[in-house]
mmCIF file with all atom_site columns, C-alpha atoms in Angstrom:
data_model
loop_
_atom_site.group_PDB
_atom_site.id
_atom_site.type_symbol
_atom_site.label_atom_id
_atom_site.label_alt_id
_atom_site.label_comp_id
_atom_site.label_asym_id
_atom_site.label_entity_id
_atom_site.label_seq_id
_atom_site.pdbx_PDB_ins_code
_atom_site.Cartn_x
_atom_site.Cartn_y
_atom_site.Cartn_z
_atom_site.occupancy
_atom_site.B_iso_or_equiv
_atom_site.pdbx_formal_charge
_atom_site.auth_seq_id
_atom_site.auth_comp_id
_atom_site.auth_asym_id
_atom_site.auth_atom_id
_atom_site.pdbx_PDB_model_num
ATOM 1  C CA . GLY A 1 1  ? 0.000   0.000  0.000  1.00 77.00 ? 208 GLY A CA 1
ATOM 2  C CA . TRP A 1 2  ? 0.904   3.648  -0.134 1.00 89.00 ? 209 TRP A CA 1
ATOM 3  C CA . MET A 1 3  ? 1.069   3.990  3.673  1.00 92.00 ? 210 MET A CA 1
ATOM 4  C CA . THR A 1 4  ? 4.045   2.998  5.787  1.00 95.00 ? 211 THR A CA 1
ATOM 5  C CA . ASP A 1 5  ? 3.622   0.419  8.540  1.00 94.00 ? 212 ASP A CA 1
ATOM 6  C CA . ARG A 1 6  ? 4.061   3.229  11.060 1.00 95.00 ? 213 ARG A CA 1
ATOM 7  C CA . GLU A 1 7  ? 1.247   5.265  9.464  1.00 96.00 ? 214 GLU A CA 1
ATOM 8  C CA . GLN A 1 8  ? -1.033  2.223  9.336  1.00 96.00 ? 215 GLN A CA 1
ATOM 9  C CA . THR A 1 9  ? -0.305  1.422  12.995 1.00 96.00 ? 216 THR A CA 1
ATOM 10 C CA . LEU A 1 10 ? -0.977  4.990  14.119 1.00 96.00 ? 217 LEU A CA 1
ATOM 11 C CA . LEU A 1 11 ? -4.270  5.140  12.204 1.00 96.00 ? 218 LEU A CA 1
ATOM 12 C CA . ARG A 1 12 ? -5.341  1.793  13.667 1.00 96.00 ? 219 ARG A CA 1
ATOM 13 C CA . LEU A 1 13 ? -4.448  2.917  17.208 1.00 97.00 ? 220 LEU A CA 1
ATOM 14 C CA . LEU A 1 14 ? -6.309  6.178  16.598 1.00 97.00 ? 221 LEU A CA 1
ATOM 15 C CA . ALA A 1 15 ? -9.396  4.268  15.453 1.00 97.00 ? 222 ALA A CA 1
ATOM 16 C CA . GLU A 1 16 ? -9.224  1.887  18.432 1.00 97.00 ? 223 GLU A CA 1
ATOM 17 C CA . HIS A 1 17 ? -8.310  4.286  21.237 1.00 97.00 ? 224 HIS A CA 1
ATOM 18 C CA . ASP A 1 18 ? -9.207  7.871  20.326 1.00 96.00 ? 225 ASP A CA 1
ATOM 19 C CA . GLY A 1 19 ? -12.252 7.967  22.631 1.00 97.00 ? 226 GLY A CA 1
ATOM 20 C CA . ALA A 1 20 ? -10.277 6.555  25.560 1.00 97.00 ? 227 ALA A CA 1
ATOM 21 C CA . ILE A 1 21 ? -7.373  8.938  24.889 1.00 98.00 ? 228 ILE A CA 1
ATOM 22 C CA . ARG A 1 22 ? -9.821  11.873 24.875 1.00 97.00 ? 229 ARG A CA 1
ATOM 23 C CA . ARG A 1 23 ? -11.276 10.718 28.219 1.00 97.00 ? 230 ARG A CA 1
ATOM 24 C CA . LEU A 1 24 ? -7.769  10.337 29.630 1.00 97.00 ? 231 LEU A CA 1
ATOM 25 C CA . ALA A 1 25 ? -6.835  13.851 28.443 1.00 97.00 ? 232 ALA A CA 1
ATOM 26 C CA . ALA A 1 26 ? -10.005 15.173 30.109 1.00 97.00 ? 233 ALA A CA 1
ATOM 27 C CA . SER A 1 27 ? -8.843  13.619 33.386 1.00 96.00 ? 234 SER A CA 1
ATOM 28 C CA . TYR A 1 28 ? -5.641  15.704 33.183 1.00 96.00 ? 235 TYR A CA 1
ATOM 29 C CA . GLU A 1 29 ? -7.099  18.928 31.781 1.00 94.00 ? 236 GLU A CA 1
ATOM 30 C CA . ARG A 1 30 ? -10.522 20.491 32.342 1.00 94.00 ? 237 ARG A CA 1
ATOM 31 C CA . GLU A 1 31 ? -10.175 23.343 29.797 1.00 94.00 ? 238 GLU A CA 1
ATOM 32 C CA . PRO A 1 32 ? -11.520 22.071 26.407 1.00 96.00 ? 239 PRO A CA 1
ATOM 33 C CA . ALA A 1 33 ? -8.954  23.856 24.212 1.00 96.00 ? 240 ALA A CA 1
ATOM 34 C CA . ARG A 1 34 ? -6.068  22.601 26.350 1.00 94.00 ? 241 ARG A CA 1
ATOM 35 C CA . GLN A 1 35 ? -7.641  19.129 26.388 1.00 96.00 ? 242 GLN A CA 1
ATOM 36 C CA . GLN A 1 36 ? -7.541  19.154 22.592 1.00 97.00 ? 243 GLN A CA 1
ATOM 37 C CA . ASP A 1 37 ? -3.899  20.313 22.654 1.00 96.00 ? 244 ASP A CA 1
ATOM 38 C CA . LEU A 1 38 ? -3.072  17.469 25.028 1.00 97.00 ? 245 LEU A CA 1
ATOM 39 C CA . VAL A 1 39 ? -4.807  14.922 22.760 1.00 98.00 ? 246 VAL A CA 1
ATOM 40 C CA . GLN A 1 40 ? -2.725  16.184 19.821 1.00 97.00 ? 247 GLN A CA 1
ATOM 41 C CA . ASP A 1 41 ? 0.436   16.056 21.961 1.00 97.00 ? 248 ASP A CA 1
ATOM 42 C CA . ILE A 1 42 ? -0.369  12.441 22.869 1.00 98.00 ? 249 ILE A CA 1
ATOM 43 C CA . TRP A 1 43 ? -0.850  11.340 19.257 1.00 97.00 ? 250 TRP A CA 1
ATOM 44 C CA . LEU A 1 44 ? 2.330   13.165 18.204 1.00 97.00 ? 251 LEU A CA 1
ATOM 45 C CA . ALA A 1 45 ? 4.291   11.537 21.048 1.00 98.00 ? 252 ALA A CA 1
ATOM 46 C CA . LEU A 1 46 ? 2.900   8.149  20.028 1.00 97.00 ? 253 LEU A CA 1
ATOM 47 C CA . TRP A 1 47 ? 3.926   8.755  16.394 1.00 97.00 ? 254 TRP A CA 1
ATOM 48 C CA . GLU A 1 48 ? 7.440   9.628  17.555 1.00 97.00 ? 255 GLU A CA 1
ATOM 49 C CA . ALA A 1 49 ? 7.608   6.615  19.908 1.00 97.00 ? 256 ALA A CA 1
ATOM 50 C CA . LEU A 1 50 ? 6.257   3.957  17.524 1.00 96.00 ? 257 LEU A CA 1
ATOM 51 C CA . PRO A 1 51 ? 9.674   3.073  16.050 1.00 96.00 ? 258 PRO A CA 1
ATOM 52 C CA . ARG A 1 52 ? 10.783  2.163  19.610 1.00 95.00 ? 259 ARG A CA 1
ATOM 53 C CA . PHE A 1 53 ? 7.856   -0.242 20.179 1.00 95.00 ? 260 PHE A CA 1
ATOM 54 C CA . ARG A 1 54 ? 9.377   -3.696 20.643 1.00 94.00 ? 261 ARG A CA 1
ATOM 55 C CA . GLY A 1 55 ? 6.314   -5.706 21.588 1.00 93.00 ? 262 GLY A CA 1
ATOM 56 C CA . ASP A 1 56 ? 7.413   -6.141 25.231 1.00 95.00 ? 263 ASP A CA 1
ATOM 57 C CA . CYS A 1 57 ? 3.850   -5.148 26.172 1.00 96.00 ? 264 CYS A CA 1
ATOM 58 C CA . SER A 1 58 ? 0.603   -4.812 24.234 1.00 96.00 ? 265 SER A CA 1
ATOM 59 C CA . GLU A 1 59 ? 0.149   -1.900 21.844 1.00 95.00 ? 266 GLU A CA 1
ATOM 60 C CA . ARG A 1 60 ? -2.644  -0.710 24.139 1.00 96.00 ? 267 ARG A CA 1
ATOM 61 C CA . THR A 1 61 ? -0.327  -0.650 27.172 1.00 97.00 ? 268 THR A CA 1
ATOM 62 C CA . PHE A 1 62 ? 2.331   1.151  25.131 1.00 97.00 ? 269 PHE A CA 1
ATOM 63 C CA . THR A 1 63 ? -0.233  3.699  23.887 1.00 97.00 ? 270 THR A CA 1
ATOM 64 C CA . PHE A 1 64 ? -1.613  4.464  27.331 1.00 97.00 ? 271 PHE A CA 1
ATOM 65 C CA . ARG A 1 65 ? 1.823   4.622  28.950 1.00 97.00 ? 272 ARG A CA 1
ATOM 66 C CA . ILE A 1 66 ? 2.750   7.352  26.465 1.00 97.00 ? 273 ILE A CA 1
ATOM 67 C CA . ALA A 1 67 ? -0.613  9.077  26.985 1.00 98.00 ? 274 ALA A CA 1
ATOM 68 C CA . HIS A 1 68 ? -0.125  9.027  30.762 1.00 97.00 ? 275 HIS A CA 1
ATOM 69 C CA . ASN A 1 69 ? 3.420   10.418 30.460 1.00 97.00 ? 276 ASN A CA 1
ATOM 70 C CA . CYS A 1 70 ? 2.101   13.232 28.231 1.00 97.00 ? 277 CYS A CA 1
ATOM 71 C CA . GLY A 1 71 ? -0.607  14.001 30.790 1.00 97.00 ? 278 GLY A CA 1
ATOM 72 C CA . VAL A 1 72 ? 1.947   14.180 33.608 1.00 96.00 ? 279 VAL A CA 1
ATOM 73 C CA . SER A 1 73 ? 4.224   16.443 31.514 1.00 95.00 ? 280 SER A CA 1
ATOM 74 C CA . HIS A 1 74 ? 1.221   18.634 30.668 1.00 94.00 ? 281 HIS A CA 1
ATOM 75 C CA . ILE A 1 75 ? 0.447   19.148 34.380 1.00 92.00 ? 282 ILE A CA 1
ATOM 76 C CA . GLN A 1 76 ? 4.108   19.829 35.207 1.00 93.00 ? 283 GLN A CA 1
ATOM 77 C CA . ARG A 1 77 ? 4.330   22.462 32.451 1.00 89.00 ? 284 ARG A CA 1
ATOM 78 C CA . TRP A 1 78 ? 1.112   24.101 33.701 1.00 85.00 ? 285 TRP A CA 1
ATOM 79 C CA . ARG A 1 79 ? 2.398   24.172 37.279 1.00 85.00 ? 286 ARG A CA 1
ATOM 80 C CA . ARG A 1 80 ? 5.713   25.741 36.184 1.00 88.00 ? 287 ARG A CA 1
ATOM 81 C CA . ARG A 1 81 ? 3.766   28.461 34.357 1.00 86.00 ? 288 ARG A CA 1
ATOM 82 C CA . GLN A 1 82 ? 1.748   29.191 37.513 1.00 85.00 ? 289 GLN A CA 1
ATOM 83 C CA . ARG A 1 83 ? 4.884   30.029 39.526 1.00 82.00 ? 290 ARG A CA 1
#
């Protein structure tokens, strides 16, 4: 096909987990615009991390570990800005 394996994997993960990722982002950020930014940050981080996926855990675990780490970073950045 015309898509790389990485692109196909990301699109499949997006189709399978977008709703759950949006709910997770909402648990880290109440503000809708910042929630949307966080969702985009998560998918970008996942895109960047996919080449490092070795299958040591499920794709779902890998996806949500990255999403969680993005959420934590998001909160830390927000707290730094508040100081």
